[in-house]
Tab-separated table of C-alpha atoms in Angstrom:
chain	number	residue	atom	x	y	z
A	1	MET	CA	-7.314	17.902	-13.100
A	2	PRO	CA	-9.375	15.268	-11.298
A	3	VAL	CA	-7.894	11.795	-11.218
A	4	PRO	CA	-10.126	9.148	-12.836
A	5	ASP	CA	-11.978	7.056	-10.324
A	6	ALA	CA	-10.137	3.933	-11.414
A	7	THR	CA	-6.944	5.282	-9.856
A	8	LYS	CA	-8.436	7.120	-6.905
A	9	GLY	CA	-7.117	5.808	-3.619
A	10	ARG	CA	-4.673	3.432	-5.263
A	11	TYR	CA	-1.279	2.886	-3.707
A	12	ARG	CA	0.662	4.546	-6.507
A	13	ALA	CA	-1.686	7.541	-6.750
A	14	ILE	CA	-1.385	8.215	-3.027
A	15	LEU	CA	2.392	7.853	-3.070
A	16	GLU	CA	2.639	10.323	-5.945
A	17	ARG	CA	0.384	12.706	-4.059
A	18	LEU	CA	2.624	12.568	-0.987
A	19	ASP	CA	5.570	13.300	-3.252
A	20	THR	CA	3.751	16.343	-4.628
A	21	TRP	CA	2.878	17.597	-1.138
A	22	VAL	CA	6.496	17.473	-0.010
A	23	GLU	CA	7.755	19.186	-3.163
A	24	THR	CA	5.073	21.875	-2.957
A	25	ALA	CA	5.848	22.553	0.695
A	26	LEU	CA	9.547	22.961	-0.119
A	27	ASP	CA	8.794	25.122	-3.165
A	28	ILE	CA	6.628	27.452	-1.106
A	29	ALA	CA	9.429	27.739	1.427
A	30	ASN	CA	11.830	28.691	-1.407
A	31	TYR	CA	14.098	25.685	-1.157
A	32	VAL	CA	15.889	25.230	-4.473
A	33	GLU	CA	18.216	22.235	-4.430
A	34	TYR	CA	16.094	19.715	-2.618
A	35	TYR	CA	15.592	16.077	-3.533
A	36	VAL	CA	12.435	14.062	-2.925
A	37	THR	CA	12.334	10.342	-3.665
A	38	ASP	CA	10.180	7.307	-3.058
A	39	ASP	CA	13.265	5.065	-3.132
A	40	TYR	CA	13.390	4.769	0.613
A	41	THR	CA	16.162	2.157	0.628
A	42	ASN	CA	18.709	4.766	-0.431
A	43	LEU	CA	20.518	7.330	1.667
A	44	PRO	CA	21.512	10.770	0.397
A	45	THR	CA	24.832	10.770	-1.412
A	46	ASN	CA	25.040	14.406	-2.493
A	47	LEU	CA	25.209	16.657	0.524
A	48	GLY	CA	24.958	19.677	-1.742
A	49	MET	CA	21.401	18.711	-2.617
A	50	MET	CA	19.542	19.386	0.609
A	51	PRO	CA	17.025	18.942	2.086
A	52	TYR	CA	16.589	15.318	1.090
A	53	VAL	CA	13.288	13.594	1.761
A	54	SER	CA	12.544	9.910	1.160
A	55	ILE	CA	8.943	8.741	1.272
A	56	LYS	CA	7.603	5.347	2.171
A	57	LEU	CA	3.953	4.577	1.861
A	58	ASP	CA	3.440	1.684	4.196
A	59	THR	CA	0.537	-0.549	5.002
A	60	GLY	CA	-2.845	0.143	3.418
A	61	ARG	CA	-5.793	-1.531	5.113
A	62	LEU	CA	-9.078	-1.813	3.244
A	63	ALA	CA	-12.164	-1.505	5.408
A	64	ASP	CA	-14.935	-2.388	3.031
A	65	GLU	CA	-17.352	-3.799	5.563
A	66	THR	CA	-17.645	-0.403	7.217
A	67	TYR	CA	-19.903	1.137	4.644
A	68	ASP	CA	-21.110	-1.942	2.782
A	69	ARG	CA	-18.954	-0.690	-0.112
A	70	TYR	CA	-21.213	2.306	-0.736
A	71	LEU	CA	-19.256	5.555	-0.843
A	72	LEU	CA	-19.928	9.064	-2.057
A	73	LYS	CA	-17.872	9.726	-5.155
A	74	ASP	CA	-17.198	13.418	-4.832
A	75	GLY	CA	-18.921	14.563	-1.684
A	76	SER	CA	-22.300	14.966	-3.354
A	77	PRO	CA	-25.079	12.757	-2.011
A	78	ASP	CA	-26.341	12.231	-5.550
A	79	THR	CA	-23.258	10.498	-6.831
A	80	GLN	CA	-22.719	7.265	-5.023
A	81	GLY	CA	-20.005	4.810	-5.922
A	82	GLN	CA	-18.824	1.492	-4.651
A	83	GLY	CA	-15.563	1.028	-2.879
A	84	SER	CA	-13.813	0.922	0.436
A	85	MET	CA	-12.022	3.225	2.793
A	86	VAL	CA	-8.298	2.593	3.145
A	87	THR	CA	-6.042	3.571	6.030
A	88	TYR	CA	-2.531	4.217	4.748
A	89	PHE	CA	0.413	4.621	7.073
A	90	PHE	CA	3.311	6.699	5.760
A	91	THR	CA	6.766	7.745	6.841
A	92	LEU	CA	9.047	10.483	5.585
A	93	HIS	CA	12.759	10.537	6.294
A	94	VAL	CA	13.832	14.181	6.261
A	95	TYR	CA	17.557	14.920	5.993
A	96	HIS	CA	19.481	18.152	6.219
A	97	ILE	CA	23.106	18.965	6.893
A	98	LYS	CA	24.125	19.883	10.410
A	99	ASN	CA	23.792	23.494	11.460
A	100	THR	CA	27.330	24.591	12.328
A	101	ALA	CA	26.556	28.097	13.615
A	102	PRO	CA	28.170	28.443	17.040
A	103	GLY	CA	25.821	28.364	19.971
A	104	GLU	CA	22.872	27.077	17.950
A	105	ASN	CA	21.142	23.726	17.845
A	106	GLU	CA	22.846	21.366	15.381
A	107	ASN	CA	19.417	20.092	14.333
A	108	ARG	CA	17.968	23.518	13.617
A	109	ASP	CA	17.796	23.215	9.831
A	110	VAL	CA	16.248	19.773	9.771
A	111	HIS	CA	13.755	20.944	12.403
A	112	ILE	CA	12.725	23.829	10.142
A	113	VAL	CA	12.257	21.607	7.079
A	114	THR	CA	10.255	19.121	9.106
A	115	ARG	CA	8.006	21.832	10.502
A	116	ILE	CA	7.367	23.211	7.008
A	117	ILE	CA	6.395	19.778	5.716
A	118	MET	CA	4.204	19.001	8.727
A	119	ASP	CA	2.436	22.360	8.454
A	120	TYR	CA	1.660	21.668	4.812
A	121	PHE	CA	0.413	18.167	5.577
A	122	ARG	CA	-1.864	19.530	8.303
A	123	GLY	CA	-3.300	21.927	5.741
A	124	ARG	CA	-4.183	18.988	3.485
A	125	ASP	CA	-6.390	17.437	6.165
A	126	GLN	CA	-10.027	17.623	5.045
A	127	HIS	CA	-8.984	19.821	2.133
A	128	ALA	CA	-11.652	20.037	-0.583
A	129	THR	CA	-9.265	19.401	-3.487
A	130	GLU	CA	-7.761	16.343	-1.851
A	131	LYS	CA	-11.183	14.927	-1.135
A	132	VAL	CA	-12.694	15.447	-4.559
A	133	SER	CA	-9.708	14.804	-6.799
A	134	TYR	CA	-7.716	12.227	-4.859
A	135	GLY	CA	-10.099	10.708	-2.344
A	136	ILE	CA	-7.886	11.730	0.586
A	137	GLU	CA	-10.348	12.539	3.347
A	138	ARG	CA	-8.085	12.855	6.369
A	139	VAL	CA	-4.429	13.339	7.229
A	140	TYR	CA	-4.044	12.580	10.895
A	141	ASP	CA	-1.806	11.418	13.742
A	142	VAL	CA	1.164	13.111	12.112
A	143	SER	CA	4.201	12.949	14.365
A	144	ALA	CA	7.926	13.575	14.091
A	145	ARG	CA	10.993	12.451	15.947
A	146	GLU	CA	14.726	12.900	15.748
A	147	SER	CA	16.716	9.959	14.491
A	148	ASP	CA	20.409	9.305	13.934
A	149	ALA	CA	21.293	9.367	10.247
A	150	PRO	CA	23.559	6.403	9.559
A	151	GLY	CA	26.958	6.945	8.005
A	152	PHE	CA	27.203	10.724	8.053
A	153	ARG	CA	28.399	12.767	10.990
A	154	ASN	CA	27.286	16.060	9.522
A	155	LEU	CA	23.870	14.883	8.401
A	156	LYS	CA	20.768	15.234	10.560
A	157	ARG	CA	17.549	13.309	10.167
A	158	MET	CA	13.984	13.504	11.400
A	159	ILE	CA	11.295	10.924	10.742
A	160	VAL	CA	7.737	12.082	10.129
A	161	SER	CA	4.944	9.533	10.244
A	162	GLY	CA	1.190	9.642	10.003
A	163	TYR	CA	-1.974	8.201	8.576
A	164	LEU	CA	-4.184	8.903	5.574
A	165	TRP	CA	-7.877	8.003	5.438
A	166	VAL	CA	-8.584	7.479	1.767
A	167	LYS	CA	-11.541	6.584	-0.404
A	168	ARG	CA	-10.797	3.770	-2.860
A	169	LEU	CA	-13.497	3.446	-5.480
A	170	ASP	CA	-13.953	0.191	-7.352
A	171	SER	CA	-12.850	0.017	-10.944
A	172	PRO	CA	-15.711	0.609	-13.357
B	1	MET	CA	-7.368	-36.103	-7.057
B	2	SER	CA	-8.322	-32.483	-6.430
B	3	ASP	CA	-9.723	-31.350	-3.148
B	4	PRO	CA	-13.500	-30.987	-3.005
B	5	VAL	CA	-15.127	-27.571	-3.258
B	6	GLY	CA	-14.042	-25.169	-0.524
B	7	LYS	CA	-11.164	-27.303	0.675
B	8	PHE	CA	-7.476	-26.391	0.627
B	9	GLU	CA	-6.305	-27.189	-2.865
B	10	ALA	CA	-9.482	-26.006	-4.555
B	11	VAL	CA	-9.328	-22.598	-2.896
B	12	LYS	CA	-5.573	-22.216	-3.392
B	13	ASN	CA	-5.889	-23.084	-7.061
B	14	ARG	CA	-8.655	-20.544	-7.404
B	15	LEU	CA	-6.510	-17.898	-5.768
B	16	ASN	CA	-3.826	-18.787	-8.280
B	17	ASP	CA	-6.375	-18.281	-11.082
B	18	TYR	CA	-7.336	-14.851	-9.717
B	19	VAL	CA	-3.755	-13.585	-9.707
B	20	ASP	CA	-3.091	-15.049	-13.128
B	21	ALA	CA	-6.177	-13.328	-14.551
B	22	ALA	CA	-5.401	-10.012	-12.845
B	23	VAL	CA	-1.727	-9.575	-13.763
B	24	GLY	CA	-0.492	-12.700	-15.560
B	25	GLY	CA	3.223	-13.461	-15.612
B	26	ILE	CA	4.543	-16.163	-13.324
B	27	VAL	CA	2.230	-17.247	-10.537
B	28	SER	CA	3.845	-19.715	-8.195
B	29	ASN	CA	2.928	-21.592	-5.063
B	30	ASN	CA	6.615	-21.796	-4.186
B	31	TRP	CA	6.850	-18.761	-1.946
B	32	ARG	CA	10.493	-19.492	-1.055
B	33	ILE	CA	11.702	-18.749	-4.553
B	34	GLY	CA	14.380	-16.050	-4.733
B	35	VAL	CA	13.487	-13.080	-6.899
B	36	GLU	CA	17.094	-12.601	-7.974
B	37	TYR	CA	16.858	-15.785	-10.043
B	38	ILE	CA	13.722	-14.772	-11.910
B	39	GLY	CA	13.790	-13.285	-15.382
B	40	THR	CA	10.087	-12.961	-16.096
B	41	PHE	CA	7.880	-10.349	-14.473
B	42	PRO	CA	5.426	-9.897	-12.926
B	43	MET	CA	6.096	-12.782	-10.626
B	44	SER	CA	3.663	-13.568	-7.847
B	45	THR	CA	4.043	-16.108	-5.064
B	46	LEU	CA	1.113	-17.359	-3.039
B	47	ARG	CA	0.970	-18.706	0.462
B	48	PHE	CA	-1.769	-19.898	2.760
B	49	GLY	CA	-1.205	-18.803	6.335
B	50	GLY	CA	-3.657	-20.047	8.902
B	51	ALA	CA	-6.853	-21.862	8.026
B	52	GLN	CA	-9.465	-22.057	10.735
B	53	ILE	CA	-12.795	-23.835	10.763
B	54	ILE	CA	-15.585	-21.772	12.298
B	55	ASP	CA	-18.391	-23.891	13.658
B	56	GLU	CA	-20.260	-20.961	15.092
B	57	ASN	CA	-21.502	-19.154	12.056
B	58	TYR	CA	-22.576	-15.801	13.489
B	59	GLY	CA	-25.798	-16.046	11.544
B	60	GLY	CA	-24.084	-16.920	8.286
B	61	LYS	CA	-25.527	-20.075	6.888
B	62	VAL	CA	-23.647	-22.817	5.074
B	63	PRO	CA	-25.985	-24.149	2.397
B	64	GLU	CA	-25.349	-27.767	3.292
B	65	ALA	CA	-24.251	-29.384	6.525
B	66	GLY	CA	-20.826	-28.091	7.430
B	67	SER	CA	-18.891	-25.080	8.631
B	68	TRP	CA	-17.132	-22.036	7.313
B	69	ILE	CA	-13.396	-22.097	6.950
B	70	ILE	CA	-11.362	-18.892	7.028
B	71	TYR	CA	-8.185	-19.025	4.951
B	72	GLU	CA	-5.535	-16.408	5.556
B	73	PHE	CA	-3.433	-15.831	2.475
B	74	SER	CA	-0.551	-13.709	1.311
B	75	ILE	CA	0.523	-12.794	-2.184
B	76	PHE	CA	3.975	-11.398	-2.936
B	77	VAL	CA	3.932	-9.459	-6.206
B	78	HIS	CA	7.254	-8.645	-7.842
B	79	GLU	CA	7.869	-6.303	-10.749
B	80	LYS	CA	10.887	-4.649	-12.284
B	81	ALA	CA	11.876	-1.206	-11.045
B	82	VAL	CA	12.272	1.798	-13.303
B	83	SER	CA	14.760	4.603	-13.025
B	84	ASN	CA	13.126	7.652	-11.493
B	85	TYR	CA	16.100	9.864	-10.938
B	86	LEU	CA	14.393	13.016	-12.186
B	87	ASP	CA	10.861	11.785	-12.463
B	88	ALA	CA	7.978	11.895	-10.007
B	89	THR	CA	6.916	8.414	-11.083
B	90	PRO	CA	7.660	5.974	-8.257
B	91	LYS	CA	10.570	3.653	-8.891
B	92	PHE	CA	8.447	0.594	-8.133
B	93	TYR	CA	5.233	1.757	-9.755
B	94	LYS	CA	4.797	-1.438	-11.774
B	95	ALA	CA	4.640	-3.523	-8.623
B	96	MET	CA	2.231	-1.011	-7.063
B	97	ASP	CA	-0.101	-1.065	-10.060
B	98	ALA	CA	0.037	-4.862	-10.232
B	99	ALA	CA	-0.896	-5.132	-6.553
B	100	ASP	CA	-3.837	-2.778	-6.973
B	101	ASN	CA	-4.988	-4.705	-10.043
B	102	ILE	CA	-4.980	-7.900	-8.004
B	103	ILE	CA	-6.945	-6.219	-5.218
B	104	ASP	CA	-9.484	-4.922	-7.740
B	105	TYR	CA	-9.856	-8.420	-9.111
B	106	LEU	CA	-10.242	-9.972	-5.666
B	107	ILE	CA	-12.893	-7.403	-4.747
B	108	GLY	CA	-14.749	-8.244	-7.947
B	109	LYS	CA	-14.722	-11.939	-7.075
B	110	SER	CA	-15.851	-11.436	-3.500
B	111	GLU	CA	-19.477	-12.447	-3.038
B	112	ASP	CA	-19.664	-13.512	-6.679
B	113	GLU	CA	-22.457	-16.060	-7.087
B	114	ASP	CA	-20.442	-18.304	-9.420
B	115	GLU	CA	-17.587	-18.444	-6.959
B	116	LYS	CA	-20.000	-19.558	-4.260
B	117	THR	CA	-21.538	-22.362	-6.239
B	118	ASP	CA	-18.542	-23.559	-8.242
B	119	TYR	CA	-15.700	-23.075	-5.776
B	120	GLY	CA	-17.298	-22.609	-2.358
B	121	ILE	CA	-15.706	-19.176	-1.969
B	122	TYR	CA	-18.150	-16.806	-0.302
B	123	GLU	CA	-16.135	-13.776	0.650
B	124	ILE	CA	-12.690	-12.218	0.230
B	125	TYR	CA	-12.057	-9.569	2.846
B	126	ASP	CA	-9.643	-7.865	5.265
B	127	LEU	CA	-7.403	-6.965	2.352
B	128	VAL	CA	-4.141	-5.252	3.227
B	129	LEU	CA	-1.392	-4.110	0.891
B	130	ASP	CA	2.095	-3.127	1.790
B	131	GLY	CA	5.262	-2.070	0.025
B	132	VAL	CA	8.089	-4.304	1.181
B	133	GLN	CA	11.333	-4.348	-0.725
B	134	PRO	CA	13.153	-7.608	-1.348
B	135	ASP	CA	16.631	-7.980	0.054
B	136	ARG	CA	19.593	-6.052	-1.287
B	137	ARG	CA	20.530	-8.667	-3.853
B	138	ALA	CA	17.497	-7.590	-5.839
B	139	ARG	CA	17.449	-3.813	-5.635
B	140	ASN	CA	15.913	-3.452	-9.065
B	141	VAL	CA	12.858	-5.469	-8.209
B	142	GLY	CA	9.860	-3.937	-6.498
B	143	ARG	CA	7.740	-6.060	-4.207
B	144	MET	CA	4.277	-5.532	-2.810
B	145	VAL	CA	2.634	-7.794	-0.286
B	146	ILE	CA	-1.106	-8.401	-0.253
B	147	THR	CA	-2.714	-10.218	2.626
B	148	GLY	CA	-6.333	-11.059	3.192
B	149	ARG	CA	-8.858	-13.661	4.188
B	150	ILE	CA	-11.153	-15.958	2.251
B	151	ARG	CA	-14.328	-17.362	3.748
B	152	ALA	CA	-15.225	-20.679	2.147
B	153	LYS	CA	-17.625	-23.455	2.995
B	154	TRP	CA	-16.262	-26.635	4.525
B	155	LEU	CA	-18.847	-29.309	3.978
B	156	ASP	CA	-19.187	-32.390	6.105
B	157	PRO	CA	-18.123	-35.594	4.326
């Protein structure tokens, strides 16, 4: 169902959309006991509930001078609206328990989860549904790196980061 | 005595009015206040960063003799968190919504003719919002930071 224009491109709407993307990616990959949260100040406490992904939507920069506040509402040239384009930076902290199979990479499982999420995010770039319903025009500069997870020896972490180019229409 | 139109206090007071109209609650110029001591939400704190007079106007004209002044401001918006243990709703959604409401209001006031004539405020731009949590003494409070610039006229005395 399309989101009303008054919420399109808003911080909360975009954060909820990122949450949905991660959950959908994990559902498609048949993960069952995962946990996705926007409470990025917390660390996982239940190692039985993996993978664990915390989402932080970071800085959003409004660039209204770029288009003089005139934007297309839904991709059709006949339906103009007023608003700005916003660049949102996001990070995902992806956790999984260490792979203990002998002779294999300890980070294997967290690598797999990260790849699944990144593949799904790449598929959202310039996706028609994201554009029309959520104003998300681009998903770009997505990168990932390994990072030490604090406090847990048997927990592995990767950090995914990237940018969203989003249409933010003015409130009616 | 209040500052004349476009000068520090006049613009800061107007910014205070904008936030009050957009989200209400406590709006304070004391940006050092600790959120852990506050019981009423939303609570917003306002701060002027740099203020720079621009003599070269890049084609923009001040109606009377004077210059433009660019105020950099920041607004910290605090709201209570909600439990989201099994819910897709963000834990700090109230702070997020409040911040977006303030941005909507600021956009509506930018290039408003009344603001130009009555308060000397010509443009509100370069708006940035960010989710920045307060320190760990206030884990149940969400905080969003809005920064931006105001272009106002600075008339010669």
